[in-house]
Coordinates of C-alpha atoms and ligand atoms in Angstrom, one line a residue:
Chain Q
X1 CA -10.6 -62.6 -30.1
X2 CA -11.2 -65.0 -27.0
X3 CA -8.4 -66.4 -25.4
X4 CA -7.9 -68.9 -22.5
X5 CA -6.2 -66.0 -20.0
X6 CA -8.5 -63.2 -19.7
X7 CA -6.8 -59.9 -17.6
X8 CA -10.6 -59.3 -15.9
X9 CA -11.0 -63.0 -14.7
X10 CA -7.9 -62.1 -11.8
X11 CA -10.5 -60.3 -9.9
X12 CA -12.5 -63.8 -10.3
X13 CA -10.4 -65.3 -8.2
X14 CA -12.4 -64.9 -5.2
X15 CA -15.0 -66.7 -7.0
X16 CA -12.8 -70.3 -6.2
X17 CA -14.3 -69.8 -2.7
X18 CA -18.1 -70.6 -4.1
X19 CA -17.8 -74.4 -4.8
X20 CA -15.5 -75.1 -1.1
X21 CA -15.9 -72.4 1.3
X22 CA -13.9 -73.5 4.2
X23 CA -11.1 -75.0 2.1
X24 CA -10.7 -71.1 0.6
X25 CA -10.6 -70.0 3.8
X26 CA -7.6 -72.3 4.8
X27 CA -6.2 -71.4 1.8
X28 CA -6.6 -67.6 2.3
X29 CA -5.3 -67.4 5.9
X30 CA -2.2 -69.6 4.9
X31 CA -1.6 -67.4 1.3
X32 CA -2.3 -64.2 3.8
X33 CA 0.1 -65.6 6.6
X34 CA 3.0 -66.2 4.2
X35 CA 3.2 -62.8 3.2
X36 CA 2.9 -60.9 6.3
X37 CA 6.0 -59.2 7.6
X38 CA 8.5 -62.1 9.2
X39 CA 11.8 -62.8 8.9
X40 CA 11.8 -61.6 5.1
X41 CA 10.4 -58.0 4.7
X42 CA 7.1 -57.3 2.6
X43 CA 8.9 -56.0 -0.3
X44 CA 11.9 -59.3 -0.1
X45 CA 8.4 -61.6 -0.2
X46 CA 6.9 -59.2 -2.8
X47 CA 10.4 -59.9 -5.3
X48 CA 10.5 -63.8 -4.7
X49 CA 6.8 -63.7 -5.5
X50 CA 7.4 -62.2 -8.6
X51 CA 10.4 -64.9 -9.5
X52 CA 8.1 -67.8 -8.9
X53 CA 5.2 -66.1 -11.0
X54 CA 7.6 -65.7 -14.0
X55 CA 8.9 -70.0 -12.8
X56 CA 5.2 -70.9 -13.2
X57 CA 4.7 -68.5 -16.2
X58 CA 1.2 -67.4 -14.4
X59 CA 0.2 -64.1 -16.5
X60 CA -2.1 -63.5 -13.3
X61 CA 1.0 -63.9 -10.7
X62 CA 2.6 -61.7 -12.6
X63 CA 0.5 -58.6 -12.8
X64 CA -0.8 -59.1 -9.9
X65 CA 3.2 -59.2 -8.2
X66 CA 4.1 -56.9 -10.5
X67 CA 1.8 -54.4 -9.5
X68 CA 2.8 -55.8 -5.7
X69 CA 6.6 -55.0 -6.2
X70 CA 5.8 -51.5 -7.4
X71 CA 3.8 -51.0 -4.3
X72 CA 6.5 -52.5 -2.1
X73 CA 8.9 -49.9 -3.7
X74 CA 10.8 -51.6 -5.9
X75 CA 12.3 -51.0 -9.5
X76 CA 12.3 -52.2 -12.7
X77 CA 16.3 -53.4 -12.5
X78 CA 15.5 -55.1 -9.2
X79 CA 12.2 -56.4 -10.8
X80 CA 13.9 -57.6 -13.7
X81 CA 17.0 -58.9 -11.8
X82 CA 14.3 -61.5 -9.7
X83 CA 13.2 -62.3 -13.6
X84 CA 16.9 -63.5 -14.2
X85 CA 16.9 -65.6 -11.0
X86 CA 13.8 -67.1 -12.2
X87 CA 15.5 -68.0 -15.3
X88 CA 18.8 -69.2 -14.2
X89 CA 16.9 -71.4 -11.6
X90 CA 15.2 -73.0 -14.4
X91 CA 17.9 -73.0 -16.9
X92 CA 19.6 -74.9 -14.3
X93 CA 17.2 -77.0 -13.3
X94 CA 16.6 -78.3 -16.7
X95 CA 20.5 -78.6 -18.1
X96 CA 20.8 -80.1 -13.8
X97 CA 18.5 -82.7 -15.6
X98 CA 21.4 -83.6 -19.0
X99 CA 22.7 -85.5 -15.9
X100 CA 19.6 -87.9 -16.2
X101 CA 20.0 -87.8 -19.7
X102 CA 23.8 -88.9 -19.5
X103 CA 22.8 -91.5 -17.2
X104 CA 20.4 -93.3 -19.1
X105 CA 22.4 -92.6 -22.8
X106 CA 25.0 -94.3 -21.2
X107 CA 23.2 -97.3 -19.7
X108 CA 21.4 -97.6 -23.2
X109 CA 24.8 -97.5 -25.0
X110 CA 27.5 -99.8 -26.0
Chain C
X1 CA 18.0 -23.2 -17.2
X2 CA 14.8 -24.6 -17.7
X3 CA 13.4 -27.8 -16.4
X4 CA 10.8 -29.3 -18.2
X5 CA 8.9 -32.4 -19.7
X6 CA 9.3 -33.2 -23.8
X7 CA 5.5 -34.9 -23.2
X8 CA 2.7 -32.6 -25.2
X9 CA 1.0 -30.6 -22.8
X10 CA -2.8 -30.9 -22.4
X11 CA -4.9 -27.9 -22.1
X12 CA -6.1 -27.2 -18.5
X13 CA -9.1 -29.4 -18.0
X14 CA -12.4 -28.8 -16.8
X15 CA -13.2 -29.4 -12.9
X16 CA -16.6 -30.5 -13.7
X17 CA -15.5 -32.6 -16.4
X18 CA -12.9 -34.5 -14.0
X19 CA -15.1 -35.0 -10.7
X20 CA -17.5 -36.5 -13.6
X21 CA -15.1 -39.5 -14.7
X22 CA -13.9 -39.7 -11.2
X23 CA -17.9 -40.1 -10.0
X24 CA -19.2 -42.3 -13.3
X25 CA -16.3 -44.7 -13.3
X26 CA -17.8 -48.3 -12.9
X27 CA -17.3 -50.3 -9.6
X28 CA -16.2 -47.6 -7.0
X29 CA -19.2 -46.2 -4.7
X30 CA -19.7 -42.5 -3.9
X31 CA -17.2 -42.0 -1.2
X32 CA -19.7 -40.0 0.9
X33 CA -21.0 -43.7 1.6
X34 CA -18.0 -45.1 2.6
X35 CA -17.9 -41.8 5.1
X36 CA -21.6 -42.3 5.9
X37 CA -21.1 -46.1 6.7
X38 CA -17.7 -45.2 8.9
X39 CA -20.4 -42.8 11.1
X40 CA -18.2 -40.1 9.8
X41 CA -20.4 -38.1 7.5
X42 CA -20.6 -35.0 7.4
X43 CA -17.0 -34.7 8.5
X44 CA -16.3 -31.6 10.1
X45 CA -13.2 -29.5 10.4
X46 CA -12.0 -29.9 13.7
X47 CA -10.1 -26.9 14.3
X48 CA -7.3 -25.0 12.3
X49 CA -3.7 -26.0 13.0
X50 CA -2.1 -25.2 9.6
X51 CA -2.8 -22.5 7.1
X52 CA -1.3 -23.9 3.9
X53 CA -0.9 -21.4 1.2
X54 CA -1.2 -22.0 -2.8
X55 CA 1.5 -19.3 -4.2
X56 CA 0.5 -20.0 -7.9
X57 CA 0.6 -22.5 -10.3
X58 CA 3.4 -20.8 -12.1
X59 CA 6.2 -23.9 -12.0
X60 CA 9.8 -24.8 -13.8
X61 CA 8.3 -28.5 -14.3
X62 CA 6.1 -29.5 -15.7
X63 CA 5.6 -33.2 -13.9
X64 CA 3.0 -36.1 -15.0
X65 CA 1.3 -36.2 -11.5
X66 CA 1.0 -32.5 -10.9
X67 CA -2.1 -32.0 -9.3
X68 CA -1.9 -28.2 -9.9
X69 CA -1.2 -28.9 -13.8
X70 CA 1.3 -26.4 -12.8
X71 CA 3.8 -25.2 -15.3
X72 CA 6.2 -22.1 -16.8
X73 CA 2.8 -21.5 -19.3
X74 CA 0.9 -20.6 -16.2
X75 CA 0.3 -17.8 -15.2
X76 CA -1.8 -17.5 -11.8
X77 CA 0.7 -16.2 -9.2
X78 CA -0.8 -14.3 -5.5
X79 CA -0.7 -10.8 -4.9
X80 CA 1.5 -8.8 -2.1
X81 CA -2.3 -7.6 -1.4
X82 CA -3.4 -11.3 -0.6
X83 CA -0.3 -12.5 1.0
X84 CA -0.6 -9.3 3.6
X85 CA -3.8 -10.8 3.9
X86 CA -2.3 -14.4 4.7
X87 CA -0.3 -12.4 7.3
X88 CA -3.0 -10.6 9.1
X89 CA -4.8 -14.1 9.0
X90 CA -2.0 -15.4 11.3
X91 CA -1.7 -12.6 13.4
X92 CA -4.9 -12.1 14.2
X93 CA -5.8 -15.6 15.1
X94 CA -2.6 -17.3 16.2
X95 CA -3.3 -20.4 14.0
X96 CA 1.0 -22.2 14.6
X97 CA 2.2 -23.4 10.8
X98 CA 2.2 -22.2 7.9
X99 CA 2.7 -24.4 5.2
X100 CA 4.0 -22.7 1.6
X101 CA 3.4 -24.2 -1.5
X102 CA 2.5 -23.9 -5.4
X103 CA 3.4 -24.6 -8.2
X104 CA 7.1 -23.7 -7.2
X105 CA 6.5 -21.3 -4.5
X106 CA 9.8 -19.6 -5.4
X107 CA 8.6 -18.4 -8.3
X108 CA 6.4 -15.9 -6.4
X109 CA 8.2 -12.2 -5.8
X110 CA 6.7 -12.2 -2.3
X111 CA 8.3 -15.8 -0.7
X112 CA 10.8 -14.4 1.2
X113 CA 8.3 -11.2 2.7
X114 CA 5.9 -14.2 3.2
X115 CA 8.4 -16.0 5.0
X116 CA 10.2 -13.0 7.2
X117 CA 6.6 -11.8 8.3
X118 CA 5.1 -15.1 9.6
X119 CA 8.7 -15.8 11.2
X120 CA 8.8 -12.7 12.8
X121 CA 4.7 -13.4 14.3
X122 CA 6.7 -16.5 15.8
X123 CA 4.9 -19.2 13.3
X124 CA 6.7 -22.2 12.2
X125 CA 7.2 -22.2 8.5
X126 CA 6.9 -24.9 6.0
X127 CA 7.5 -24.8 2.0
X128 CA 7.3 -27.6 -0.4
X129 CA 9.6 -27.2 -3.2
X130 CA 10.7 -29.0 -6.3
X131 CA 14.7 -28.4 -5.2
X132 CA 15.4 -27.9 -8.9
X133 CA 14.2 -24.1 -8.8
X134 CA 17.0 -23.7 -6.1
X135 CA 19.4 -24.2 -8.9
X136 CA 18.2 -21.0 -11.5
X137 CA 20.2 -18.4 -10.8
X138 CA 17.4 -16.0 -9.3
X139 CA 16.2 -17.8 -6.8
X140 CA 19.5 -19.6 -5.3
X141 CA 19.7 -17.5 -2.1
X142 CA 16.3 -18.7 -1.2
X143 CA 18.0 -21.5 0.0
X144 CA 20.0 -19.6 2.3
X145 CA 17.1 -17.9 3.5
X146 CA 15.5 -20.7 4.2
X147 CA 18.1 -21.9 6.4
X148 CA 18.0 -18.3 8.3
X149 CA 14.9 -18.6 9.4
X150 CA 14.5 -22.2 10.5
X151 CA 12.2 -23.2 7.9
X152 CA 11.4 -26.6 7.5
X153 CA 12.0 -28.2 3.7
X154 CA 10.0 -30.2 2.2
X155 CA 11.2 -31.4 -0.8
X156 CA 9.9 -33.7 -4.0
X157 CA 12.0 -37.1 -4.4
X158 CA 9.9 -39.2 -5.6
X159 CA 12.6 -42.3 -6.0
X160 CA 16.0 -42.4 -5.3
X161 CA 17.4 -43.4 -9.0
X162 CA 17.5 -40.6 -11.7
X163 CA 15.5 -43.0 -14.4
X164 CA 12.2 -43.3 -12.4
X165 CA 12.1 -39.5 -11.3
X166 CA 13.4 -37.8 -14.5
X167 CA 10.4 -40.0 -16.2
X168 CA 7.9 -38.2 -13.9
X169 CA 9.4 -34.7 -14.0
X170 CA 11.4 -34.4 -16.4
X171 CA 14.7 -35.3 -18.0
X172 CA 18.0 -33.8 -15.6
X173 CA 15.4 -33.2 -12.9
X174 CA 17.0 -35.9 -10.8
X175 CA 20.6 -34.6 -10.6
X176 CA 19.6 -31.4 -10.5
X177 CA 17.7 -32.7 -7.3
X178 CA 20.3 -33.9 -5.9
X179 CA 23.3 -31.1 -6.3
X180 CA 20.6 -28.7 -4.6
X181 CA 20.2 -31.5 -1.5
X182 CA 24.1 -31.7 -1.2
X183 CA 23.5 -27.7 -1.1
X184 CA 21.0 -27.8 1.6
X185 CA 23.2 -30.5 3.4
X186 CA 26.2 -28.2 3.5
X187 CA 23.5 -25.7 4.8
X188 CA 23.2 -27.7 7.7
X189 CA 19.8 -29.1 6.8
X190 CA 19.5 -32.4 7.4
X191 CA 21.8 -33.2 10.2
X192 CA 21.4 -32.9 14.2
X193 CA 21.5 -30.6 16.2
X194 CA 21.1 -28.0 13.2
X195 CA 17.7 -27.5 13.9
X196 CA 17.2 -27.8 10.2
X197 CA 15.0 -29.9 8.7
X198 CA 14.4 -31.3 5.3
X199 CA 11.5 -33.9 4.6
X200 CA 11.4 -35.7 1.0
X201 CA 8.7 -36.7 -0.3
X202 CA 8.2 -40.1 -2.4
X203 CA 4.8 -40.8 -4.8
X204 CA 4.7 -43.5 -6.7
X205 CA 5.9 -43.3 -10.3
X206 CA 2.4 -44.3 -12.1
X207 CA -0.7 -46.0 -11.3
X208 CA -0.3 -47.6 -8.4
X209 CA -0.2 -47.0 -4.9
X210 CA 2.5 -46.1 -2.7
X211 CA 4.5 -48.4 -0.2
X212 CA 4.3 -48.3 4.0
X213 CA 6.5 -45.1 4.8
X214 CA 8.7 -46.6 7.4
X215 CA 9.9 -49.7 5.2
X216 CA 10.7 -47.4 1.7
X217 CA 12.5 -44.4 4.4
X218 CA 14.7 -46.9 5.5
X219 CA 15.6 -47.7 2.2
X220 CA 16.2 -44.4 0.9
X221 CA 17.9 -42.9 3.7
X222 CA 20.5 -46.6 3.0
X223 CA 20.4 -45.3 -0.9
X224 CA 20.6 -41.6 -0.4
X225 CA 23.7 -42.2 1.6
X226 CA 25.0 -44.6 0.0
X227 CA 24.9 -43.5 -3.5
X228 CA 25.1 -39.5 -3.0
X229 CA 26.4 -38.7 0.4
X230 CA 22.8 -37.5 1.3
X231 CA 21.2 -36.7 4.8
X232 CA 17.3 -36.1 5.5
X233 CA 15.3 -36.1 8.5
X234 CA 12.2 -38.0 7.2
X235 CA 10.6 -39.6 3.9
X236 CA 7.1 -38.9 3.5
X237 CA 4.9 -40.8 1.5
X238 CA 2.1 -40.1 -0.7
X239 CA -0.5 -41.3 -2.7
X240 CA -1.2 -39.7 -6.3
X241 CA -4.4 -38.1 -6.4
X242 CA -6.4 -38.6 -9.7
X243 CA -7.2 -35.7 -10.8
X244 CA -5.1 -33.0 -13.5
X245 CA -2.5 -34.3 -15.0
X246 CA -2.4 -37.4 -13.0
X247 CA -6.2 -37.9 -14.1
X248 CA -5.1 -37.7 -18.0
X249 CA -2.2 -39.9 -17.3
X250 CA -4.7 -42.3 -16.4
X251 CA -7.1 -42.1 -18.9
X252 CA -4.6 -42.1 -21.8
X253 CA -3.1 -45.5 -20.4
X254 CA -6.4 -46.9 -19.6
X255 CA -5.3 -47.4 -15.8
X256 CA -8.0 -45.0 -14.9
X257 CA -11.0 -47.7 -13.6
X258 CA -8.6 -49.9 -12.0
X259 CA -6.4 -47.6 -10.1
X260 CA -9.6 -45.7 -8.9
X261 CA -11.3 -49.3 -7.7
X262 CA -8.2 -50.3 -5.8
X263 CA -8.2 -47.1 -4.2
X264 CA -11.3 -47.7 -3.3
X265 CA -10.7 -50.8 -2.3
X266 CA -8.1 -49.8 -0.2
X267 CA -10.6 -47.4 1.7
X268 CA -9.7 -47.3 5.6
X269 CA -12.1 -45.5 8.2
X270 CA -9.1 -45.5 10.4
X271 CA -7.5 -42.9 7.6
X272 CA -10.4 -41.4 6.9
X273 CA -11.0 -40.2 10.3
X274 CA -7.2 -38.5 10.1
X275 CA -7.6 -36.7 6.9
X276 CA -5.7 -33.4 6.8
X277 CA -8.5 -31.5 5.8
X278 CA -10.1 -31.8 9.3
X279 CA -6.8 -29.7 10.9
X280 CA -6.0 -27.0 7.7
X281 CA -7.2 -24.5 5.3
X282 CA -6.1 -23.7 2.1
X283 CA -5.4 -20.3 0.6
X284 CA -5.6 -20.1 -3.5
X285 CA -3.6 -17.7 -5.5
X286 CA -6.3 -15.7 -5.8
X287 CA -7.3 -15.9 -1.7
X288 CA -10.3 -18.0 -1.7
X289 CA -10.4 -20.2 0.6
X290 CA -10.8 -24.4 0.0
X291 CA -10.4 -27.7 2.5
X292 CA -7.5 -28.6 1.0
X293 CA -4.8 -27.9 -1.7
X294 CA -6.6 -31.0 -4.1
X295 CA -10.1 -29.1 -3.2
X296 CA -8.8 -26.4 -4.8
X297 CA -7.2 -27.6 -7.9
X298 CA -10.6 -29.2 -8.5
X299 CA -12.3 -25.9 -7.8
X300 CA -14.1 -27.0 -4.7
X301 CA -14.1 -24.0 -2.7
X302 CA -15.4 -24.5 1.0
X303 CA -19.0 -25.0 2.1
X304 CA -20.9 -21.7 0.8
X305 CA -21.8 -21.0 4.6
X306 CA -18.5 -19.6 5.6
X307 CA -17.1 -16.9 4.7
X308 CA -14.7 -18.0 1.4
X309 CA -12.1 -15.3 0.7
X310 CA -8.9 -14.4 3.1
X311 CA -9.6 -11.3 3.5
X312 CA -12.7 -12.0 5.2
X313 CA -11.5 -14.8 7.3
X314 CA -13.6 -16.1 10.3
X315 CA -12.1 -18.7 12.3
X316 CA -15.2 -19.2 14.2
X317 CA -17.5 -20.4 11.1
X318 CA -14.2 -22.6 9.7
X319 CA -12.9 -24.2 12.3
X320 CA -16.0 -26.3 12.7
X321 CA -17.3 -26.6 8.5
X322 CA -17.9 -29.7 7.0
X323 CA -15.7 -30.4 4.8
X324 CA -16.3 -31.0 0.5
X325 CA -15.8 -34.5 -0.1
X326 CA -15.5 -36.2 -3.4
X327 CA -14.2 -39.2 -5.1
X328 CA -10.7 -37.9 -5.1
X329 CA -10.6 -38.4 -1.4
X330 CA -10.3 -41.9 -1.8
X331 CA -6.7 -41.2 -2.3
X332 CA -6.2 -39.9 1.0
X333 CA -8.2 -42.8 2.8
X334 CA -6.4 -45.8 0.9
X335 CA -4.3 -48.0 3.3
X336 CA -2.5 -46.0 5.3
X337 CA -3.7 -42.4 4.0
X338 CA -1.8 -39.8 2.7
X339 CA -1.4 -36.6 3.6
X340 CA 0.9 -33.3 2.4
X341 CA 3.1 -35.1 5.8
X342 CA 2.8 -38.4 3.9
X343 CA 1.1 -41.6 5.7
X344 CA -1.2 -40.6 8.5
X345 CA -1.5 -44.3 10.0
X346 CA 1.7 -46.2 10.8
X347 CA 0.8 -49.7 10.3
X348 CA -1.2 -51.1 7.2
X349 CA -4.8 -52.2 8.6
X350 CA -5.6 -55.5 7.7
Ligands
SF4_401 S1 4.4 -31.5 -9.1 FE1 5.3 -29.7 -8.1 S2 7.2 -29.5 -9.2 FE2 5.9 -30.8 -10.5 S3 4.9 -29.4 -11.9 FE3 3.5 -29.7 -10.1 S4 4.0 -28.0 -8.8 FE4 5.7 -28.1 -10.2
SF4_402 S1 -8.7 -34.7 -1.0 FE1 -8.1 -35.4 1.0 S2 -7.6 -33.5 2.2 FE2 -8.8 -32.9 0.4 S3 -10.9 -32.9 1.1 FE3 -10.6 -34.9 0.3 S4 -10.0 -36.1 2.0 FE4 -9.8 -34.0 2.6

């Protein structure tokens, strides 16, 4: 069975450096910049990392931050607790959105 | 009362067998290159600091990372004759810890002779225990003598919630943990100015690697407190080694390749130079002598040029052996290594 996500193609990645070196560089320093130690601790970073993976729905973000969360120390309720906030954030971004919908129902309406 | 895992047993594997999936698993190089490119090969003991004795792999758990594949079936438990032997070892060349473990050291008669003796030759003392055997009936005033003769704890935790430890060792294995700690609290371990101390010890709960030691201690010591009223000195971290029962665990989930690439990966020649082999031998059950207590479940005794039983002892030849490096040792040079005091480097190398 072939399917568009394949679990061995996340140790690819490096591979986006080939075609534009010195714009994966950039990238790199930035992506390794943003989770160093700062204000937010390494494990903080690891848990919104795995929120937005679960936003974008990015089966690659998510093992990879999975893993990373483990690693930081966290659990499975904290793990699954940055999974809810995901959702929520969603949720209420698209019922946030009804308002749009209200707006133009009632400037189509009678 | 009995602790111990529902999971089927495996039968005691083959050392041979194990080095061999560790050696032939695609993607990770011999680590001997990894040494060789670091201009660390051979290493070389670099004298002999710590003694760490292997009482037996006799154990009341029975957990999924046990190295030892220790357990209450086994049966391999050292002699008066070879602990004497320990002893003389000490006294005769003034080598400053000795660090006790097993299996559940405990469960060997001769703990508390072993103990006395080395206490007596003015040696600090060290034992690594599970906490749980603390609580059988037998072996409760061990904890007391413990605390008589200043020995230092260290003791298995490997998270501070009962879920994630009771899945590694076993269910009621967590708050059996934890009424022995509040025990060794009201001992005095644990708090200033006892001169008492008790280490935990965290490892990660499955196939992944453990995180930096300061960051998780500061969050256990917030929990432990917090949650259970419990006081430790330090929380040391390690890194599961992949081989017994740790090994199957990771063939039977098919984590095996990946886990032993990222260690790889992870490979630091900072941590490799700081490996505790370089500072320690280790006594089996049986008083042959290995690098290190992982050696030694593996079977690895030390280089056939020295002299490999305790009885014969020769610091002279040992303190300057190379040392028997395999794949396993990977898991001691990831990140920040790991060692039986947890990480040996203090930052994360970038
Ligand atoms: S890890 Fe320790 S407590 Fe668990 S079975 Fe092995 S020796 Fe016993
Ligand atoms: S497993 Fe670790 S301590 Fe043992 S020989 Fe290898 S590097 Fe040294």
């Amino acid at each position: 069975m072939s399917s568009y996500y394949n679990p061995a193609d996340l140790a690819k990645f490096p591979t986006m450096g080939e075609g534009a070196p010195e714009l994966w560089e950039k990238f790199m320093s930035y992506y390794n910049a943003v989770f160093q130690e700062g204000a937010l601790g390494a494990r903080e970073k690891a848990l919104i990392a795995l929120a937005v993976a679960h936003a974008l729905q990015c089966p690659y973000c998510i093992e990879a931050y999975t893993r990373e969360a483990l690693e930081k120390g966290s659990n499975e309720e904290q793990m699954t607790e940055a999974v809810h906030v995901a959702a929520a954030i969603r949720g209420g971004a698209a019922l946030v959105h009804g308002v749009q919908m209200k707006n133009i129902a009632g400037r189509l309406g009678f | 009362m009995s602790l111990s895992l529902k999971a089927p047993q495996r039968p005691q594997s083959d050392s041979e067998k194990q080095l061999e999936f560790l050696r032939e698993t695609p993607g990770v190089t011999p680590i001997v290159h990894k040494f060789m490119e670091a201009g660390l090969f051979p290493l070389r003991s670099n004298g002999i600091s710590v003694m760490q004795v292997n009482m037996g792999k006799v154990c009341n758990l029975s957990c999924k990372h046990c190295h030892v594949e220790a357990g209450p079936e086994r049966t391999e438990s050292m002699s008066r004759k070879t602990v004497s032997s320990c002893l003389s070892v000490l006294a005769g060349t003034g080598i400053p810890t000795l660090d006790i473990t097993g299996g559940a050291p405990e469960l060997n008669p001769n703990l508390g002779w072993l103990i006395e003796e080395a206490v007596k030759l003015g040696r600090k003392v060290m034992v690594r225990t599970n906490l749980t055997v603390l609580e059988l009936e037998e072996y409760a005033q061990l904890a007391e003598l413990y605390a008589r003769n200043k020995v230092e704890v260290v003791a298995s935790l490997p998270y501070y919630l009962g879920k994630n430890t009771d899945r590694q060792r076993g269910d009621g294995v967590f708050e059996a943990s934890i009424r022995v700690l509040r025990r060794m609290n009201e001992l005095g371990y644990g708090r200033e100015q006892s001169g008492l101390r008790i280490n935990l010890v965290y490892n990660p709960g499955g196939a992944f690697l453990p995180p930096a030691q300061h960051s998780i201690e500061t969050e256990f010591r917030r929990e432990m407190t917090r949650r259970y009223g419990i006081v430790f000195n330090k929380l040391f971290t390690l890194t599961n080694v992949p081989i017994g029962r740790f090994l199957n665990f990771l063939m039977q989930s098919g984590n095996l390749e990946d886990y032993l690439v990222r260690l790889a990966g992870a490979f630091n020649p900072a941590a490799a130079e700081l490996v505790m082999c370089r500072s320690q031998i280790s006594v089996g059950w049986d008083g042959r002598l290995y690098d290190c207590d992982f050696n030694q479940a593996l079977g690895l005794t030390c280089t056939p040029d020295v002299p490999g039983y305790i009885h014969n002892f020769d610091l002279t030849c040992l303190r300057n052996r190379p040392i028997m490096l395999d794949n396993h040792c990977y898991a001691c040079t990831a990140g920040l290594g790991s060692s039986c005091g947890g990480a040996v480097l203090e930052v994360r190398c970038k």
